[in-house]
Structures are given as C-alpha cells and as structure tokens.
Short mmCIF file of C-alpha atoms and ligand atoms in Angstrom, two decimals:
data_model
loop_
_atom_site.label_atom_id
_atom_site.label_comp_id
_atom_site.label_asym_id
_atom_site.label_seq_id
_atom_site.Cartn_x
_atom_site.Cartn_y
_atom_site.Cartn_z
CA UNK A 1 0.00 0.00 0.00
CA UNK A 2 1.24 3.50 -0.84
CA UNK A 3 1.88 5.41 2.35
CA UNK A 4 0.09 8.68 2.64
CA UNK A 5 1.35 11.81 4.38
CA UNK A 6 -0.69 14.92 5.06
CA UNK A 7 1.30 18.13 4.82
CA UNK A 8 -0.22 21.12 6.57
CA UNK A 9 0.82 24.22 4.66
CA UNK A 10 1.52 24.82 0.98
CA UNK A 11 4.38 27.28 1.23
CA UNK A 12 7.99 26.58 0.32
CA UNK A 13 8.45 24.12 3.22
CA UNK A 14 5.28 22.16 2.52
CA UNK A 15 5.73 21.95 -1.22
CA UNK A 16 9.39 20.96 -1.07
CA UNK A 17 8.64 18.30 1.56
CA UNK A 18 5.85 17.00 -0.67
CA UNK A 19 8.22 16.71 -3.63
CA UNK A 20 10.84 14.97 -1.51
CA UNK A 21 8.27 12.48 -0.22
CA UNK A 22 6.93 11.86 -3.69
CA UNK A 23 10.41 11.06 -4.97
CA UNK A 24 10.63 8.46 -2.18
CA UNK A 25 7.46 6.77 -3.35
CA UNK A 26 5.28 8.20 -0.59
CA UNK A 27 2.01 9.94 -1.45
CA UNK A 28 1.79 13.51 -0.09
CA UNK A 29 -1.39 15.56 0.24
CA UNK A 30 -0.98 19.29 0.76
CA UNK A 31 -3.57 21.19 2.77
CA UNK A 32 -3.31 24.94 2.22
CA UNK A 33 -5.44 27.66 3.77
CA UNK A 34 -4.99 30.10 0.85
CA UNK A 35 -6.40 29.54 -2.59
CA UNK A 36 -2.86 29.46 -4.02
CA UNK A 37 0.32 27.60 -3.26
CA UNK A 38 3.50 29.52 -2.47
CA UNK A 39 3.08 31.09 0.95
CA UNK A 40 5.02 34.14 2.06
CA UNK A 41 7.74 33.89 -0.58
CA UNK A 42 5.18 34.96 -3.17
CA UNK A 43 5.48 38.54 -1.90
CA UNK A 44 9.24 38.57 -2.17
CA UNK A 45 11.04 40.29 -5.03
CA UNK A 46 14.66 39.15 -4.76
CA UNK A 47 16.41 36.80 -2.39
CA UNK A 48 19.50 37.44 -0.28
CA UNK A 49 22.43 37.17 -0.67
CA UNK A 50 22.49 36.54 -4.42
CA UNK A 51 19.63 38.80 -5.57
CA UNK A 52 18.01 35.81 -7.26
CA UNK A 53 14.42 36.67 -8.23
CA UNK A 54 12.18 34.87 -5.72
CA UNK A 55 9.97 33.62 -8.52
CA UNK A 56 12.96 31.83 -10.09
CA UNK A 57 13.01 29.61 -7.01
CA UNK A 58 9.33 29.42 -6.17
CA UNK A 59 7.77 28.95 -9.60
CA UNK A 60 9.72 25.79 -10.54
CA UNK A 61 8.67 24.26 -7.21
CA UNK A 62 5.02 25.11 -7.80
CA UNK A 63 5.24 23.81 -11.37
CA UNK A 64 6.77 20.57 -10.17
CA UNK A 65 4.09 20.09 -7.53
CA UNK A 66 1.48 20.50 -10.25
CA UNK A 67 3.20 18.29 -12.82
CA UNK A 68 3.77 15.54 -10.26
CA UNK A 69 0.03 15.59 -9.64
CA UNK A 70 0.41 16.03 -5.93
CA UNK A 71 -3.04 16.43 -4.43
CA UNK A 72 -3.54 19.91 -3.00
CA UNK A 73 -6.58 20.82 -0.94
CA UNK A 74 -6.64 24.59 -1.33
CA UNK A 75 -8.73 26.91 0.81
CA UNK A 76 -8.87 24.21 3.50
CA UNK A 77 -7.78 24.25 7.09
CA UNK A 78 -7.05 21.49 9.56
CA UNK A 79 -9.43 21.50 12.49
CA UNK A 80 -8.12 18.63 14.50
CA UNK A 81 -5.93 15.56 14.44
CA UNK A 82 -7.33 12.03 14.47
CA UNK A 83 -5.54 8.74 15.17
CA UNK A 84 -5.35 8.04 11.46
CA UNK A 85 -5.07 11.44 9.83
CA UNK A 86 -6.59 14.88 10.13
CA UNK A 87 -10.06 16.38 10.13
CA UNK A 88 -10.60 19.56 8.16
CA UNK A 89 -12.82 22.48 9.07
CA UNK A 90 -15.18 21.21 6.41
CA UNK A 91 -15.43 18.05 8.58
CA UNK A 92 -13.77 16.05 5.83
CA UNK A 93 -11.57 13.29 7.21
CA UNK A 94 -8.25 12.94 5.41
CA UNK A 95 -6.61 9.64 6.35
CA UNK A 96 -2.82 9.59 6.60
CA UNK A 97 0.04 7.52 7.99
CA UNK A 98 1.96 10.59 9.11
CA UNK A 99 1.54 14.36 9.28
CA UNK A 100 4.01 17.14 8.51
CA UNK A 101 3.35 20.56 10.01
CA UNK A 102 4.72 23.15 7.61
CA UNK A 103 2.64 26.10 8.64
CA UNK A 104 5.44 28.65 8.73
CA UNK A 105 5.27 31.93 10.59
CA UNK A 106 3.23 35.12 10.85
CA UNK A 107 4.70 38.50 10.07
CA UNK A 108 5.03 40.81 13.02
CA UNK A 109 2.33 43.48 12.76
CA UNK A 110 4.24 46.78 12.63
CA UNK A 111 1.20 48.69 13.93
CA UNK A 112 2.03 47.28 17.34
CA UNK A 113 5.16 49.42 17.53
CA UNK A 114 3.14 52.61 17.56
CA UNK A 115 6.20 54.76 18.24
CA UNK A 116 7.34 54.19 14.66
CA UNK A 117 4.11 55.47 13.17
CA UNK A 118 3.34 52.64 10.79
CA UNK A 119 -0.12 53.25 9.38
CA UNK A 120 -0.06 56.78 10.83
CA UNK A 121 2.60 58.58 8.82
CA UNK A 122 3.14 58.52 5.11
CA UNK A 123 6.31 56.79 4.05
CA UNK A 124 6.78 54.56 7.07
CA UNK A 125 6.71 51.15 5.41
CA UNK A 126 7.73 47.61 6.28
CA UNK A 127 10.34 45.48 4.58
CA UNK A 128 7.48 43.44 3.11
CA UNK A 129 5.81 46.58 1.70
CA UNK A 130 9.13 47.43 0.08
CA UNK A 131 9.35 43.98 -1.57
CA UNK A 132 5.82 44.42 -2.89
CA UNK A 133 6.68 47.87 -4.26
CA UNK A 134 9.70 46.37 -6.00
CA UNK A 135 7.49 43.60 -7.38
CA UNK A 136 5.13 46.24 -8.71
CA UNK A 137 8.04 47.87 -10.46
CA UNK A 138 8.29 51.20 -8.66
CA UNK A 139 9.45 52.37 -5.27
CA UNK A 140 8.39 55.88 -4.39
CA UNK A 141 7.11 58.13 -1.67
CA UNK A 142 3.39 58.64 -1.06
CA UNK A 143 3.44 61.77 -3.25
CA UNK A 144 5.10 59.91 -6.12
CA UNK A 145 8.56 61.45 -5.69
CA UNK A 146 11.86 59.73 -5.04
CA UNK A 147 13.31 59.46 -1.54
CA UNK A 148 16.60 61.28 -0.93
CA UNK A 149 17.23 60.01 2.55
CA UNK A 150 16.09 56.63 3.84
CA UNK A 151 16.40 54.96 7.24
CA UNK A 152 16.09 51.22 7.69
CA UNK A 153 15.38 49.98 11.21
CA UNK A 154 16.43 46.50 12.29
CA UNK A 155 14.69 44.28 14.89
CA UNK A 156 11.13 45.63 14.61
CA UNK A 157 9.10 43.07 16.51
CA UNK A 158 12.14 40.97 17.35
CA UNK A 159 14.35 40.96 20.46
CA UNK A 160 11.77 43.16 22.13
CA UNK A 161 10.06 42.19 25.36
CA UNK A 162 7.70 45.12 25.01
CA UNK A 163 5.86 43.23 22.30
CA UNK A 164 6.54 39.77 23.75
CA UNK A 165 8.95 38.84 20.97
CA UNK A 166 12.16 37.86 22.67
CA UNK A 167 13.71 35.92 19.84
CA UNK A 168 15.88 37.06 16.95
CA UNK A 169 14.18 36.61 13.59
CA UNK A 170 17.50 35.71 11.99
CA UNK A 171 16.82 36.80 8.41
CA UNK A 172 16.06 40.51 8.80
CA UNK A 173 19.65 41.74 9.19
CA UNK A 174 20.66 40.32 5.85
CA UNK A 175 17.34 41.46 4.36
CA UNK A 176 18.13 44.98 5.60
CA UNK A 177 21.53 44.85 3.94
CA UNK A 178 19.99 43.54 0.73
CA UNK A 179 17.24 46.15 0.68
CA UNK A 180 19.70 48.97 1.47
CA UNK A 181 21.73 47.95 -1.58
CA UNK A 182 18.60 47.71 -3.74
CA UNK A 183 17.54 51.20 -2.62
CA UNK A 184 21.00 52.56 -3.42
CA UNK A 185 20.84 50.94 -6.84
CA UNK A 186 17.45 52.56 -7.47
CA UNK A 187 18.40 55.93 -5.98
CA UNK A 188 22.20 56.29 -6.23
CA UNK A 189 22.28 59.80 -4.80
CA UNK A 190 20.11 58.97 -1.80
CA UNK A 191 21.64 58.44 1.64
CA UNK A 192 20.68 55.19 3.32
CA UNK A 193 21.12 54.63 7.07
CA UNK A 194 20.68 51.26 8.77
CA UNK A 195 19.95 51.48 12.49
CA UNK A 196 20.86 48.23 14.22
CA UNK A 197 21.36 46.72 17.68
CA UNK A 198 23.62 43.91 16.50
CA UNK A 199 24.38 42.88 12.96
CA UNK A 200 23.87 39.14 12.52
CA UNK A 201 25.36 37.80 9.32
CA UNK A 202 25.07 34.07 9.82
CA UNK A 203 25.11 32.68 6.29
CA UNK A 204 27.57 32.15 3.49
CA UNK A 205 28.27 35.38 1.64
CA UNK A 206 26.29 37.49 4.10
CA UNK A 207 29.20 39.16 5.87
CA UNK A 208 30.74 39.83 2.47
CA UNK A 209 27.51 41.49 1.31
CA UNK A 210 27.42 43.58 4.49
CA UNK A 211 30.89 44.83 3.77
CA UNK A 212 29.98 45.58 0.18
CA UNK A 213 26.99 47.58 1.39
CA UNK A 214 29.29 49.61 3.62
CA UNK A 215 32.28 50.10 1.41
CA UNK A 216 30.99 49.98 -2.14
CA UNK A 217 27.51 51.43 -1.64
CA UNK A 218 28.42 53.85 1.14
CA UNK A 219 25.48 52.78 3.28
CA UNK A 220 25.70 54.19 6.79
CA UNK A 221 25.35 51.74 9.65
CA UNK A 222 24.48 53.35 12.96
CA UNK A 223 24.52 51.19 16.05
CA UNK A 224 21.47 52.30 17.96
CA UNK A 225 17.79 51.57 17.98
CA UNK A 226 15.39 54.27 16.84
CA UNK A 227 13.31 55.20 19.87
CA UNK A 228 10.57 57.10 18.07
CA UNK A 229 9.53 58.57 14.77
CA UNK A 230 7.42 61.67 14.23
CA UNK A 231 6.07 63.34 11.15
CA UNK A 232 7.53 66.78 10.41
CA UNK A 233 5.55 69.73 9.12
CA UNK A 234 6.83 69.09 5.59
CA UNK A 235 5.79 65.45 5.61
CA UNK A 236 9.17 63.97 6.39
CA UNK A 237 9.88 61.66 9.30
CA UNK A 238 12.04 62.73 12.19
CA UNK A 239 13.79 59.92 14.00
CA UNK A 240 15.69 59.77 17.26
CA UNK A 241 18.28 57.25 18.33
CA UNK A 242 21.49 57.03 20.22
CA UNK A 243 24.60 56.76 18.14
CA UNK A 244 26.02 54.36 20.69
CA UNK A 245 29.47 54.33 19.10
CA UNK A 246 29.91 58.00 19.83
CA UNK A 247 27.76 57.84 22.96
CA UNK A 248 25.56 60.72 21.86
CA UNK A 249 21.92 61.14 20.96
CA UNK A 250 21.30 61.45 17.25
CA UNK A 251 18.46 63.06 15.41
CA UNK A 252 17.68 63.35 11.73
CA UNK A 253 14.80 63.52 9.31
CA UNK A 254 14.31 61.11 6.47
CA UNK A 255 11.91 60.76 3.55
CA UNK A 256 11.26 57.08 4.10
CA UNK A 257 11.51 54.76 7.08
CA UNK A 258 11.64 51.03 6.37
CA UNK A 259 10.82 48.73 9.31
CA UNK A 260 12.43 45.30 9.12
CA UNK A 261 9.53 43.34 10.57
CA UNK A 262 10.30 40.12 12.33
CA UNK A 263 9.03 36.59 11.99
CA UNK A 264 6.56 35.82 14.76
CA UNK A 265 5.24 32.40 15.59
CA UNK A 266 2.24 31.59 13.42
CA UNK A 267 -0.89 33.06 14.98
CA UNK A 268 -2.66 29.72 14.64
CA UNK A 269 0.00 27.71 16.45
CA UNK A 270 -1.85 27.69 19.73
CA UNK A 271 -5.02 26.25 18.23
CA UNK A 272 -3.09 23.75 16.16
CA UNK A 273 -0.94 22.71 19.13
CA UNK A 274 -4.04 22.17 21.26
CA UNK A 275 -5.72 20.15 18.53
CA UNK A 276 -2.68 17.97 18.01
CA UNK A 277 -1.55 17.72 21.61
CA UNK A 278 1.84 19.21 20.80
CA UNK A 279 3.69 21.79 22.84
CA UNK A 280 5.03 25.17 21.88
CA UNK A 281 8.38 26.72 22.76
CA UNK A 282 8.27 29.88 24.91
CA UNK A 283 8.49 32.02 21.75
CA UNK A 284 5.32 30.39 20.40
CA UNK A 285 6.97 28.29 17.73
CA UNK A 286 6.47 24.52 17.75
CA UNK A 287 8.78 22.69 20.12
CA UNK A 288 10.96 20.13 18.36
CA UNK A 289 11.84 16.84 19.99
CA UNK A 290 15.51 17.73 20.20
CA UNK A 291 17.73 20.50 18.92
CA UNK A 292 20.22 18.15 17.34
CA UNK A 293 18.95 14.71 16.45
CA UNK A 294 15.24 15.44 16.52
CA UNK A 295 15.04 18.84 14.84
CA UNK A 296 12.24 17.86 12.45
CA UNK A 297 10.45 15.51 14.84
CA UNK A 298 7.69 16.49 17.22
CA UNK A 299 7.19 14.93 20.63
CA UNK A 300 4.53 12.71 19.09
CA UNK A 301 5.52 9.86 16.77
CA UNK A 302 4.09 10.36 13.32
CA UNK A 303 3.98 14.15 13.46
CA UNK A 304 6.87 16.01 11.87
CA UNK A 305 7.88 19.58 11.16
CA UNK A 306 9.34 21.38 8.17
CA UNK A 307 10.42 24.98 7.77
CA UNK A 308 9.64 28.04 9.86
CA UNK A 309 6.98 26.35 11.98
CA UNK A 310 9.70 25.61 14.54
CA UNK A 311 11.91 28.73 14.27
CA UNK A 312 12.68 31.64 11.96
CA UNK A 313 14.48 30.25 8.93
CA UNK A 314 15.73 31.49 5.60
CA UNK A 315 14.33 30.05 2.40
CA UNK A 316 17.60 28.15 1.87
CA UNK A 317 17.35 26.62 5.37
CA UNK A 318 13.73 25.72 4.75
CA UNK A 319 14.36 23.99 1.44
CA UNK A 320 17.26 22.05 2.97
CA UNK A 321 15.15 21.02 5.93
CA UNK A 322 12.45 19.63 3.65
CA UNK A 323 14.65 16.69 2.70
CA UNK A 324 15.55 16.08 6.35
CA UNK A 325 11.86 15.94 7.14
CA UNK A 326 11.14 13.64 4.22
CA UNK A 327 13.84 11.16 5.27
CA UNK A 328 12.63 11.23 8.86
CA UNK A 329 9.10 10.49 7.66
CA UNK A 330 10.34 7.72 5.38
CA UNK A 331 12.29 6.14 8.23
CA UNK A 332 9.28 6.34 10.50
CA UNK A 333 6.96 4.70 7.97
CA UNK A 334 9.45 1.94 7.23
CA UNK A 335 9.84 1.09 10.92
CA UNK A 336 6.11 1.28 11.52
CA UNK A 337 5.13 -1.07 8.72
CA UNK A 338 8.06 -3.51 8.96
CA UNK A 339 7.31 -4.10 12.61
CA UNK A 340 3.81 -5.22 11.84
CA UNK B 1 33.87 87.55 40.24
CA UNK B 2 35.16 85.11 37.67
CA UNK B 3 34.72 82.22 40.09
CA UNK B 4 31.22 83.10 41.13
CA UNK B 5 29.17 79.94 41.17
CA UNK B 6 25.44 80.30 40.63
CA UNK B 7 24.88 76.57 40.92
CA UNK B 8 23.77 76.24 37.34
CA UNK B 9 25.25 76.67 33.92
CA UNK B 10 24.38 76.46 30.28
CA UNK B 11 24.73 73.04 28.69
CA UNK B 12 25.56 72.77 25.04
CA UNK B 13 23.24 70.41 23.18
CA UNK B 14 24.84 67.00 22.83
CA UNK B 15 22.56 65.77 20.07
CA UNK B 16 24.12 64.89 16.75
CA UNK B 17 21.74 66.54 14.33
CA UNK B 18 22.22 65.13 10.87
CA UNK B 19 19.83 67.70 9.41
CA UNK B 20 22.04 70.60 10.44
CA UNK B 21 25.51 69.07 10.34
CA UNK B 22 27.55 70.02 7.32
CA UNK B 23 28.42 66.62 5.91
CA UNK B 24 30.58 67.87 3.05
CA UNK B 25 33.90 67.20 4.74
CA UNK B 26 32.70 63.89 6.04
CA UNK B 27 31.53 62.91 2.56
CA UNK B 28 34.87 63.98 1.11
CA UNK B 29 36.73 61.84 3.65
CA UNK B 30 34.56 58.81 2.85
CA UNK B 31 34.90 59.42 -0.89
CA UNK B 32 38.68 59.36 -0.57
CA UNK B 33 38.65 56.35 1.71
CA UNK B 34 35.46 54.32 1.15
CA UNK B 35 36.82 51.49 3.31
CA UNK B 36 36.25 53.68 6.35
CA UNK B 37 32.54 52.93 6.04
CA UNK B 38 33.37 49.26 6.61
CA UNK B 39 34.29 49.99 10.25
CA UNK B 40 32.36 47.70 12.55
CA UNK B 41 33.09 49.65 15.69
CA UNK B 42 35.05 46.80 17.26
CA UNK B 43 37.38 49.14 19.14
CA UNK B 44 40.56 47.24 18.33
CA UNK B 45 42.18 50.46 17.15
CA UNK B 46 41.36 52.18 20.44
CA UNK B 47 42.44 49.18 22.47
CA UNK B 48 45.86 49.03 20.87
CA UNK B 49 46.35 52.78 20.63
CA UNK B 50 49.51 54.11 22.26
CA UNK B 51 47.98 57.55 22.73
CA UNK B 52 44.69 56.15 23.98
CA UNK B 53 46.43 54.28 26.74
CA UNK B 54 47.94 57.49 28.09
CA UNK B 55 45.23 60.07 27.37
CA UNK B 56 41.48 60.01 26.83
CA UNK B 57 42.02 59.91 23.08
CA UNK B 58 39.57 57.44 21.54
CA UNK B 59 40.27 56.92 17.89
CA UNK B 60 37.21 54.80 17.16
CA UNK B 61 34.86 57.35 18.65
CA UNK B 62 36.66 60.19 16.97
CA UNK B 63 36.45 58.89 13.43
CA UNK B 64 32.84 57.79 13.96
CA UNK B 65 31.95 61.32 15.09
CA UNK B 66 33.79 62.83 12.12
CA UNK B 67 31.78 60.61 9.79
CA UNK B 68 28.62 62.05 11.37
CA UNK B 69 29.82 65.57 10.66
CA UNK B 70 30.93 66.32 14.22
CA UNK B 71 34.19 68.14 13.61
CA UNK B 72 34.42 70.38 16.64
CA UNK B 73 37.56 69.66 18.59
CA UNK B 74 38.37 66.71 16.35
CA UNK B 75 41.47 68.25 14.82
CA UNK B 76 42.93 69.18 18.19
CA UNK B 77 42.03 65.76 19.51
CA UNK B 78 43.64 63.88 16.67
CA UNK B 79 46.92 65.68 17.32
CA UNK B 80 47.25 63.43 20.36
CA UNK B 81 47.97 60.61 17.93
CA UNK B 82 51.64 59.75 17.63
CA UNK B 83 51.27 58.12 14.23
CA UNK B 84 52.78 54.92 15.53
CA UNK B 85 50.53 52.87 13.25
CA UNK B 86 49.67 50.14 15.75
CA UNK B 87 45.97 50.61 15.09
CA UNK B 88 46.48 49.67 11.47
CA UNK B 89 48.01 46.36 12.45
CA UNK B 90 44.91 45.24 14.31
CA UNK B 91 41.92 46.55 12.33
CA UNK B 92 39.88 43.45 11.32
CA UNK B 93 38.40 45.36 8.39
CA UNK B 94 41.83 46.19 7.06
CA UNK B 95 41.22 49.92 7.22
CA UNK B 96 44.40 51.93 6.77
CA UNK B 97 43.78 53.81 9.99
CA UNK B 98 47.07 55.64 10.04
CA UNK B 99 46.39 56.97 6.57
CA UNK B 100 42.92 57.87 7.81
CA UNK B 101 44.41 60.03 10.55
CA UNK B 102 46.43 61.91 7.95
CA UNK B 103 43.33 62.25 5.79
CA UNK B 104 41.22 63.64 8.64
CA UNK B 105 44.01 66.05 9.53
CA UNK B 106 44.20 67.19 5.94
CA UNK B 107 40.46 67.70 5.57
CA UNK B 108 39.82 69.28 8.94
CA UNK B 109 43.00 71.28 9.18
CA UNK B 110 42.57 72.49 5.61
CA UNK B 111 46.15 71.92 4.69
S1 SF4 C 1 18.31 39.13 12.28
FE1 SF4 C 1 19.07 41.15 12.84
S2 SF4 C 1 17.30 42.51 12.51
FE2 SF4 C 1 16.52 40.43 12.62
S3 SF4 C 1 15.94 40.16 14.74
FE3 SF4 C 1 18.00 39.33 14.50
S4 SF4 C 1 19.37 41.00 15.04
FE4 SF4 C 1 17.33 41.90 14.67
S1 SF4 C 2 48.67 55.67 14.94
FE1 SF4 C 2 47.72 57.11 16.38
S2 SF4 C 2 45.64 56.30 16.59
FE2 SF4 C 2 46.85 54.65 15.71
S3 SF4 C 2 47.57 53.46 17.47
FE3 SF4 C 2 49.20 54.97 17.02
S4 SF4 C 2 48.70 56.72 18.34
FE4 SF4 C 2 46.85 55.46 18.28
S1 SF4 C 3 39.85 48.53 14.44
FE1 SF4 C 3 38.97 49.02 12.43
S2 SF4 C 3 36.91 48.15 12.46
FE2 SF4 C 3 37.63 48.22 14.59
S3 SF4 C 3 36.83 50.19 15.36
FE3 SF4 C 3 38.90 50.56 14.61
S4 SF4 C 3 38.64 51.23 12.48
FE4 SF4 C 3 36.72 50.27 13.12
#
C-alpha cells in the first residue's frame, strides 16, 4: 500500500517536503489555507544574498508540484488531528500515515510598535511593503517622488520584550543589507542609514555582502535603535536614536523609514498545538523533539515539522530542511510497517 | 567675580543633528577612503592605541563622530595621535587607519 502523508501548509516548506516524499514513493497531500500555493515567498522580489528573483526559485517548485500531480486541498484548514489522519474544518476526514506541520510563521504586525508610526505617517513602510513595491516595479514616496534620505530599522518586533517577541528573527539583518543595496541601486544619490542593535550575518556570503553595502555602496550603519519617529511639518519623518558608538543622541529627518519586521510564531500555532496535543516553545513556535537529532520531529511519533513552523528560517534553510523531514518520515513509515 | 558659582550653567546640546551638520567634509573623507565605512566599531584600534592608553584619546569614537559631521575639537584631539601605526596592524576590516588620521588632519585642518 502507498503510504500517505498529510502536509499542513503549501508554502515553500510544505511543497518541497511534498516533492521529496513523492520522490521516495510516498504519497503527499498538501492542505493549504490560501487559494494558491507559495506562501510568504510569493510577496518577495529578490532573495539574499544573491539577488536571485524569488519567482525563479518558487515557480519551478510550484510547477513541479502540479506536474507531479500532488493532491492539494486549497482553501482548506485542519481543524483537529485524528488517530489516522486529520479532520478539516469542512469536517472532511483525510486519512494519513503521518503528518508534517509546515505552517510557517506570521509577520510581526508593525502597527504594534506605535512609536514608529506605521499606518499613521506617510512613508513609514515595512520590509514586506518594500518587496511588494519592487514587485510592482516602482518604489516611491506617497506623493510619487523619489526618496533622498532613507532609514532602515532592524529588529522591529524581534528581540523586544515590550511586544513579547524575545527571539531574533534571523533573516532581517541580511534582508536589511539587501534592501539597502537595492535602494541605493534605485536611488544612487540617496543616503541610506541602517539602524541596528547587533548585525547578525550568519550565512555564506552574508558578511561579504554587508561589507559591500558599507564600502561599495556607502550605506551608513548606525549602532542604535530608533526610539521614536514623528512626522515633520513638511511630511518627512524625524527619528531619534542614540549613536552608541559616539555615545551621543542622534536626530535626523528622512523621507522614508523602512521597518524590518520580524518573523513571529504563526498566529494559529496555539489552536493547532491544542488540537494535536503538541507543545510550543516559549516564543510560540512549535517545540521540536531535540535541537540536534530530533530537529524535524515532534514529541509525538508520526507528526513532523518542516520549515519556519519551529523557528525563523531562511528560504535556503527551509528547502534544505524539507529533505531532512522527508527522510525522517520515510524512516518512521518503514519502521512502523516492517514491525507489523 | 570670575569664580562666582550660581549653581547652574548652560549646557551645550549634545545631540548629533544630521539635518544641520555640514556633511561635506565627512563625505569627502569617505569618498577618498570608502573602506572607512566598513568599520564595525570593534574598538581594536582604540584598544591598541599608544595615545589612547595614556590620554582620553579614543580613535574609534573620533572617526565615527567625524563621519557624522561632528568636527568640533576633532582636529585638536587627533593631534594626540603619535602616528605609531599600531591601530592599522589590528583593524579586522583592514582599514588603513594611520592613513585615515592623515586624511582627517588634511580635511579638517585644511592643509
Ligand atoms: S536578524 Fe538582525 S534585525 Fe533580525 S531580529 Fe536578529 S538582530 Fe534583529
Ligand atoms: S597611529 Fe595614532 S591612533 Fe593609531 S595606534 Fe598609534 S597613536 Fe593610536
Ligand atoms: S579597528 Fe577598524 S573596524 Fe575596529 S573600530 Fe577601529 S577602524 Fe573600526
């Protein structure tokens, strides 16, 4: 009998896990809440650190899922877990031999950091808004003009107890470096300032890109967190920070403020954890069985994880993890059915 | 009379105001030495600095302030440097810090 695995989530993690399972002769079924596959990466314009168009990575995966005739239940959500599969909100029972949770993350809602004026002032945007603007072909201020001075703020909704987000979102530092370079390429005469608490360049080529941003693109990195933003009388944004490397307060006005919003645990994790009897880590992400040898396993046999459901991850990390998850599932199914 | 103490004084604003600072000299320094922007504020230059170990001269803070357009007192301050070049040996970003001191002197001293 062909083993069947339900994959919850049709983003990069879910799709890639499905393809990996399929190539191992296991039948995956993807359950996706949206009406389309692709998840968060769909909004992305280019990927760090290589500036590869996001669609160059995502589209071939989507195409392959379609051409391999992997069953996708779109616009469907899992309500609860049964002994032998999952039950959807539509009450449909989908039988399965194992389940992979690939539900990803939620974006931090920048409105919650009211002091930065997102949704209040023109030209305070998030990193995701900027990607969408780039996807739409034009980045500009609310009045249609070009920005001459831009500030990019790191750690918005990350490493911040005030909004109950203690963790580091891992990918926003390198995203900030990438976006600063893209802005400089679009507006070569503009001044771009990155305000950071720490710069975390964890991946291959990241530190090199950071240095290029500094030295080749003349992007200013100021170590200090913006404490507040206010709109000026001429529709610019005044920001305040400490320039901690000189030990003095710093003030300036900019035309555009980009907030590097963090990756929060998926809003639905609590409900899903309760329904599946799984536990969450203190930061709200799913708790893996072990940090080293059980990184894609849950505490319950037969339930696995892939991608950013367990922690903030880059797209590269996520795609790599998909094959780890698929081999763990394969091993589990083999043991389960050989022992019978 | 001169030593009369009223118990209060006038404080100069400490804020670095990038709207008012004249960044032309700072931009000229960076244009001549773009690698300066690659400074990661590690403080190795200050830690190894001969002058900094004897006086309150802080080379890292000084060149960071100059980049922000804070020139006041910088020229006088930088004259504490003995041009020994130890800072250049330790900079992890490979910045030619000794050359930078000469450059800042040139731009701020207008010679
Ligand atoms: S990756 Fe950088 S910007 Fe993002 S939360 Fe971590 S330190 Fe902050
Ligand atoms: S060259 Fe000047 S700044 Fe550098 S270590 Fe020597 S005294 Fe200090
Ligand atoms: S040693 Fe180099 S990188 Fe470190 S603070 Fe000095 S100039 Fe900057």
